XYZ file of C-alpha atoms in Angstrom:
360
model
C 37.652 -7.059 -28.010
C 40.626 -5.195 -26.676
C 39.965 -2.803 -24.215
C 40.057 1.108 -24.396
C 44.033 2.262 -23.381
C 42.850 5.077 -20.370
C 46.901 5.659 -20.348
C 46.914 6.640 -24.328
C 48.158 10.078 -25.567
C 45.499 9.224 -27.374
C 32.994 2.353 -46.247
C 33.520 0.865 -48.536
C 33.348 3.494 -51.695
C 35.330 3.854 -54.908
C 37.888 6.612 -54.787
C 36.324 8.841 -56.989
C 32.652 8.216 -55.803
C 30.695 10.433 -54.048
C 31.707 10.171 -50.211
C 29.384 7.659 -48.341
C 30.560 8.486 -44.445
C 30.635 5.020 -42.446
C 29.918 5.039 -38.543
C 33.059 7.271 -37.760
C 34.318 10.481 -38.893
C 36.756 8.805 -41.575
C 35.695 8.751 -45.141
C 37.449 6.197 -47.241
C 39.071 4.213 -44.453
C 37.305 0.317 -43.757
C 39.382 -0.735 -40.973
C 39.132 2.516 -38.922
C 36.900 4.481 -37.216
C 37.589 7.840 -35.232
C 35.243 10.486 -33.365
C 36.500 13.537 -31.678
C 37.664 11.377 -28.755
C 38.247 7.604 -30.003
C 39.759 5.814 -32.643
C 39.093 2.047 -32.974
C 41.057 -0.244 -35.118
C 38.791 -3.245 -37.027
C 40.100 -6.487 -37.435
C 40.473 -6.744 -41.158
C 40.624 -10.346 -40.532
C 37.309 -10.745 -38.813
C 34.265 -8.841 -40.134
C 32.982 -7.123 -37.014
C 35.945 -7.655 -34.112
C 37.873 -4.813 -32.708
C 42.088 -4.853 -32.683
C 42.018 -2.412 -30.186
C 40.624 1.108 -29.309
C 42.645 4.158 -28.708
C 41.885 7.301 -26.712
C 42.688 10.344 -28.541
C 44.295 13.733 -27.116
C 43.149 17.102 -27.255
C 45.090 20.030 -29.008
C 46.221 21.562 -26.012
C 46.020 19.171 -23.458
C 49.767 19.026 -21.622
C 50.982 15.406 -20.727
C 49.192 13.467 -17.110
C 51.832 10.184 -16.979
C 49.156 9.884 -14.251
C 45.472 9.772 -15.793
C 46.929 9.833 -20.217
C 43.243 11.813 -20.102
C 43.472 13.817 -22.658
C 47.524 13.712 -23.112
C 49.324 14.301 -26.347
C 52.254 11.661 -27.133
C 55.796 12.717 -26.895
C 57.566 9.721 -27.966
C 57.327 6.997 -30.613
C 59.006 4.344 -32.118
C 58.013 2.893 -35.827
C 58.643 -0.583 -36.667
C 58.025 0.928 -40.673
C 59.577 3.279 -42.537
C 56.622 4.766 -43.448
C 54.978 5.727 -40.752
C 58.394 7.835 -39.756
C 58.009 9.337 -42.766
C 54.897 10.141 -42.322
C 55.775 11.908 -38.979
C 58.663 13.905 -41.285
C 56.006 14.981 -43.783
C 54.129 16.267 -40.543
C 56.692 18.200 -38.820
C 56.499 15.610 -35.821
C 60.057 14.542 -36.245
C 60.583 15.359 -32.544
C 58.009 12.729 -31.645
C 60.232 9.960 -33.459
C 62.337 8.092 -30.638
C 63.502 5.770 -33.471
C 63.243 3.529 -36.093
C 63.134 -0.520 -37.390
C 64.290 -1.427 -39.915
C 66.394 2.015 -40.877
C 69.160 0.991 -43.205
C 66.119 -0.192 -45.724
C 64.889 3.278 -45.515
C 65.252 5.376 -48.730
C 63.892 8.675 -48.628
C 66.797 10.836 -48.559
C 65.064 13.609 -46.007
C 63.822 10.910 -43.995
C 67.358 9.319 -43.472
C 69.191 12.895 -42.898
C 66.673 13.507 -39.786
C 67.818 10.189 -38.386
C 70.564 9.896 -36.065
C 72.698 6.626 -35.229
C 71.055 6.191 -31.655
C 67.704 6.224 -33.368
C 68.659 2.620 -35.383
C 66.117 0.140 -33.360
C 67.564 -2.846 -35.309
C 65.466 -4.931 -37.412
C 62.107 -5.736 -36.587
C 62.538 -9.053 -36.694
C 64.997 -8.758 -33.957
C 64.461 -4.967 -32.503
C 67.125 -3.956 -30.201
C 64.922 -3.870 -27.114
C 67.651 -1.895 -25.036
C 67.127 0.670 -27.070
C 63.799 0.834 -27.793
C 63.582 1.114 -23.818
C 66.755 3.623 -23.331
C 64.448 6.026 -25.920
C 61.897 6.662 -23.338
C 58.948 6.195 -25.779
C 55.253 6.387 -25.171
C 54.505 4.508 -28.250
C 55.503 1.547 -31.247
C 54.064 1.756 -34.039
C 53.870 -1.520 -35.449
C 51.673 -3.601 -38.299
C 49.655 -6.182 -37.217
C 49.226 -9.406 -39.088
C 46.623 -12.368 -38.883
C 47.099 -14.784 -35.939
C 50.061 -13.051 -35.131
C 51.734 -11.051 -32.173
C 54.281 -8.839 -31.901
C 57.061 -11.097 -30.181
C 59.462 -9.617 -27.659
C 57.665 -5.748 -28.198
C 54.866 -7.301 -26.107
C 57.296 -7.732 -23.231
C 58.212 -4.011 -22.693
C 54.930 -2.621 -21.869
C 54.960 0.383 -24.089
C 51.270 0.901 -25.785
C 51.370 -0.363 -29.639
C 49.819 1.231 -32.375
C 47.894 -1.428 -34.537
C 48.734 0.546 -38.032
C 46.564 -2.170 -40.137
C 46.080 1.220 -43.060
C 47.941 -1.643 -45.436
C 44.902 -3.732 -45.239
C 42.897 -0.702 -46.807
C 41.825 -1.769 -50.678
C 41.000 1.931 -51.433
C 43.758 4.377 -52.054
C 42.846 7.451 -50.286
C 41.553 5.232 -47.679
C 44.269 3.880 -46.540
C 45.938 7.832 -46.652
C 43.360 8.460 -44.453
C 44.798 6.919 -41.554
C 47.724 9.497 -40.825
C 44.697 11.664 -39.892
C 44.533 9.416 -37.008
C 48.349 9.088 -36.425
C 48.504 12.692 -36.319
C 46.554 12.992 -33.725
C 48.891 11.084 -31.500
C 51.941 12.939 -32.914
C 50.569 15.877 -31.662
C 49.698 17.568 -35.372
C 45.898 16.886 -35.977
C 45.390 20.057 -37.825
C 48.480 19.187 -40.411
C 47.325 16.074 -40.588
C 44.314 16.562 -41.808
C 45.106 19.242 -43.987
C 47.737 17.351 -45.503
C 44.828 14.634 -46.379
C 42.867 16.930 -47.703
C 45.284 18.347 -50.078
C 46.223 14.444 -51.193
C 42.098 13.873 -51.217
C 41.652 16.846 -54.021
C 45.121 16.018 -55.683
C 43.640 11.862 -56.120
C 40.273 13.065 -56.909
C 41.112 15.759 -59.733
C 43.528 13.291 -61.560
C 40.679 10.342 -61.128
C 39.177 9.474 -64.266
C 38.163 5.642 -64.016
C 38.021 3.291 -66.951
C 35.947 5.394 -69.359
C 36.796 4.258 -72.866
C 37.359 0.506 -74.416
C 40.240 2.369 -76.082
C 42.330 2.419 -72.744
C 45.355 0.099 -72.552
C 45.592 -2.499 -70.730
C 48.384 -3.668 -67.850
C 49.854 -6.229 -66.590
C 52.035 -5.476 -63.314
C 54.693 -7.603 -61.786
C 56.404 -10.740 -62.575
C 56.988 -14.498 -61.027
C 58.890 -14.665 -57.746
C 59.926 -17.832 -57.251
C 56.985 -20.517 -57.966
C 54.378 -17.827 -58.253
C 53.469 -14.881 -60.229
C 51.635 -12.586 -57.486
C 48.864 -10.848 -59.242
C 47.060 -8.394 -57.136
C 43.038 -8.793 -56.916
C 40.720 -6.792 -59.135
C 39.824 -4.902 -56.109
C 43.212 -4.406 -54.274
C 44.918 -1.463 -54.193
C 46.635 -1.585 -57.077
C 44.053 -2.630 -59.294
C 41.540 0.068 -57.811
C 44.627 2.570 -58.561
C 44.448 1.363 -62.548
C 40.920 1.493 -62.449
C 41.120 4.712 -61.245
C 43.759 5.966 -64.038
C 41.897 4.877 -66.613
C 43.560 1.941 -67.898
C 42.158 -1.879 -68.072
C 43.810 -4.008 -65.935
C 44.286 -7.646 -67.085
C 43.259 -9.324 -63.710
C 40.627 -6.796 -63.031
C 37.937 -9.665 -63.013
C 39.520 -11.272 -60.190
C 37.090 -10.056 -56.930
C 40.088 -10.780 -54.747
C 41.394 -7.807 -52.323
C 44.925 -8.921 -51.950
C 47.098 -11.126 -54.201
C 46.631 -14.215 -55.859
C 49.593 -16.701 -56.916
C 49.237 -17.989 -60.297
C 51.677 -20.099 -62.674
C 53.448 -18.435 -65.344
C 51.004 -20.107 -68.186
C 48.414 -18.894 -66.317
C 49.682 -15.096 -66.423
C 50.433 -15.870 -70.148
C 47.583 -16.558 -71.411
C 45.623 -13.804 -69.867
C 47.895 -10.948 -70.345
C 50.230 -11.884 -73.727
C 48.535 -9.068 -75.716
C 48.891 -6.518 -72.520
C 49.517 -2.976 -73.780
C 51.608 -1.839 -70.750
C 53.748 -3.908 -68.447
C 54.753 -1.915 -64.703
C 57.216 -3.855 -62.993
C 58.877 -3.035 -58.899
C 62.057 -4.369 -58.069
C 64.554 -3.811 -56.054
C 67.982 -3.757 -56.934
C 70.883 -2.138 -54.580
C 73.294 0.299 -56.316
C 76.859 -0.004 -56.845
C 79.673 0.071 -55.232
C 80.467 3.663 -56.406
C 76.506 4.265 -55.440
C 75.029 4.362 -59.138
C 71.888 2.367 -59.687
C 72.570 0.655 -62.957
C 68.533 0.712 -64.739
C 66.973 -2.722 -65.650
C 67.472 -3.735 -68.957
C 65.195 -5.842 -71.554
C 68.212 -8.510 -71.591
C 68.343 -8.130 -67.973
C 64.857 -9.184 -67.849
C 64.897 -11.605 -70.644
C 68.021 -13.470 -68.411
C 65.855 -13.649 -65.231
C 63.320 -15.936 -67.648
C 63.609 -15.890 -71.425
C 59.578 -16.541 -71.654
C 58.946 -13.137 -70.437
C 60.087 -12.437 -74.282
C 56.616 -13.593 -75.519
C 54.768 -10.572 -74.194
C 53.212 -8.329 -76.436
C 54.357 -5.374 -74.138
C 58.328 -6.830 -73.828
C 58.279 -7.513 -77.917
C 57.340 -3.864 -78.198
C 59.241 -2.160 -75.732
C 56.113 -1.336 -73.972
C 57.447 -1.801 -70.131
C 58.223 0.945 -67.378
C 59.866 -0.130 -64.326
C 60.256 0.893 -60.627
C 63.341 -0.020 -58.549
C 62.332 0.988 -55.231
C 65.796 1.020 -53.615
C 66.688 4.195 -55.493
C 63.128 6.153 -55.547
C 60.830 5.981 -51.991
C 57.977 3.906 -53.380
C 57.425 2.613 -49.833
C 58.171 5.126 -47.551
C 56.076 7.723 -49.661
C 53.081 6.068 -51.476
C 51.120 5.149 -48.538
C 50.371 8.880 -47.829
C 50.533 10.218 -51.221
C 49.008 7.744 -53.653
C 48.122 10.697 -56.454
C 51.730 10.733 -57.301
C 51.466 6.475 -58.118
C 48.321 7.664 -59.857
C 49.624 10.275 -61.927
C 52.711 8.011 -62.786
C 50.215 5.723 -64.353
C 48.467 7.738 -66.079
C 51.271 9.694 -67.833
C 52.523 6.248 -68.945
C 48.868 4.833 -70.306
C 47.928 8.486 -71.351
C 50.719 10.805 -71.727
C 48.912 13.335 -73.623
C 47.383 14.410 -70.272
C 50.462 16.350 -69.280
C 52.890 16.958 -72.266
C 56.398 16.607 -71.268
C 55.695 15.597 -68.164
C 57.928 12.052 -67.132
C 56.885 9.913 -64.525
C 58.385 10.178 -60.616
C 58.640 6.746 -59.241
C 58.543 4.555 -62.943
C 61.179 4.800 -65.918
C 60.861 2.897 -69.359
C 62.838 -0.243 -69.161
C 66.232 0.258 -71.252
């Protein structure tokens, strides 16, 4: 186990269950727990270890570069996209020294509050000049299994283990800007802003209720592999959640499983609905041109024996023109809502999707 930072500025239920509070004050959240004066990070990776620990500040505490007791952060540097965004959404964008990874940012707001200086290269490669020029207090940065974080190690600056991706539960994984609010220095936004996202996901929540719901395949193959995500990832909690029936739903797995195309075939031909992500720059004029049918008949011309492509029964993201990434971490009613005005659209008449279009 990590230690406790003293220099900080510092349950597993469905989503529409009744709330079953774990040991901590969060809700929804597996990998996090938080009391009034702690937050501790669990290893998603090994049931029962501790990342690391985190002291938490008070709401009026001023800054002690001496003790941290108590001390609200000033400065911070995300290795994500979305965890600046976050900060935007929170009115903390005065706590943002800079960003990784910036020219793959798309939120329009996000990339107006941005300056040049505030470009901390890739984070692959971060510009560690820079990163120490900004004067931060913190880097926010994901952590992955038997992994470090390379040359960010070196500078000394306290990192933020953000592991809310490992969360399999929607609003659980929104739950965590609760506790990065609290080092930004906006606790009380941040929580209200979860709660408003809590009621939003829980009012449109209507899981699987009727064998009449369609069923949905999502994706397709990259490279070798089709990447299907688990029964009980995020994504297949999400369609669970909408209503729908998810083809892989069966599968227990958390995360994503690789399967051959036959494999995929033969389990989701007859799919209702097909929801596809890709990413696809725009033009040189800055126009996104829309993904096509042939387009996606060219990529591989057995994608033509689906039920849903034979029927023109497939709604695509391309999340280089819309802020999938940045956004749906903290807001995953509006993915929700998506979904369900494609598998139910008499829900909200007239209403069209945010993030998904119908393939042309």
């Amino acid at each position: 186990m990590r230690p406790i930072i003293p220099f900080l500025l510092v349950l597993l239920v469905t989503a529409c269950s009744n709330v079953v509070p774990d040991d901590g004050t969060m809700r929804y959240a597996r990998w996090l727990t938080m009391t009034d004066s702690t937050a501790t990070v669990l290893n998603p990776w090994r049931e029962g270890e501790v990342l690391h620990s985190y002291r938490l500040p008070t709401e009026k505490a001023t800054h002690s570069p001496t003790t941290g007791e108590g001390a609200a952060y000033r400065r911070a540097v995300s290795a994500t996209s979305l965890h600046a965004y976050l900060a935007y959404r929170l009115g903390a964008m005065d706590h943002v020294a800079g960003v990784m990874d910036a020219d793959y940012i798309v939120a329009p707001e996000l990339k107006a509050a941005l300056t040049d200086s505030m470009n901390m290269g890739s984070s692959q490669s971060p510009n560690l000049e820079r990163i120490k020029a900004a004067g931060c207090d913190l880097i926010f940065a994901s952590p992955f299994e038997n992994a470090g974080y390379g040359a960010l190690e070196t500078l000394g600056i306290p990192i933020v283990e953000c592991a809310d991706y490992m969360e399999a539960i929607p609003l659980g994984r929104a739950e965590w800007m609760r506790f990065y609010g609290r080092l930004l220095g906006r606790a009380a936004q941040a929580d209200s802003l979860f709660s408003a996202e809590e009621a939003a996901y829980q009012a449109l929540c209507t899981p699987n209720q009727s064998a009449a719901s369609p069923s949905v395949l999502l994706g397709k193959r990259g490279g070798q592999a089709w990447y299907v995500p688990g029964g009980e990832s995020y994504l297949g909690r999400l369609l669970d959640d909408a209503d729908t029936h998810y083809v892989f739903a069966e599968e227990a797995s958390t995360g994503s499983i690789p399967l051959d195309f036959e494999a995929v075939y033969s389990r989701a031909k007859d799919a209702d609905l097909w929801l596809i992500t890709y990413a696809a720059p725009p033009a040189a004029d800055g126009t996104f041109a829309p993904m096509t049918y042939a387009d996606l008949a060219a990529e591989d011309e057995r994608y033509t024996q689906f039920r849903a492509f034979r029927e023109h029964h497939i709604w695509a993201c391309n999340t280089l023109e819309v802020p999938y990434y940045d956004a749906l971490p903290w807001a995953p009613s509006a993915l929700l809502r998506d979904v369900i005005l494609i598998a139910h659209p008499e829900r909200f008449p007239g209403e069209k999707p945010h993030y998904f279009r119908p393939l042309q």
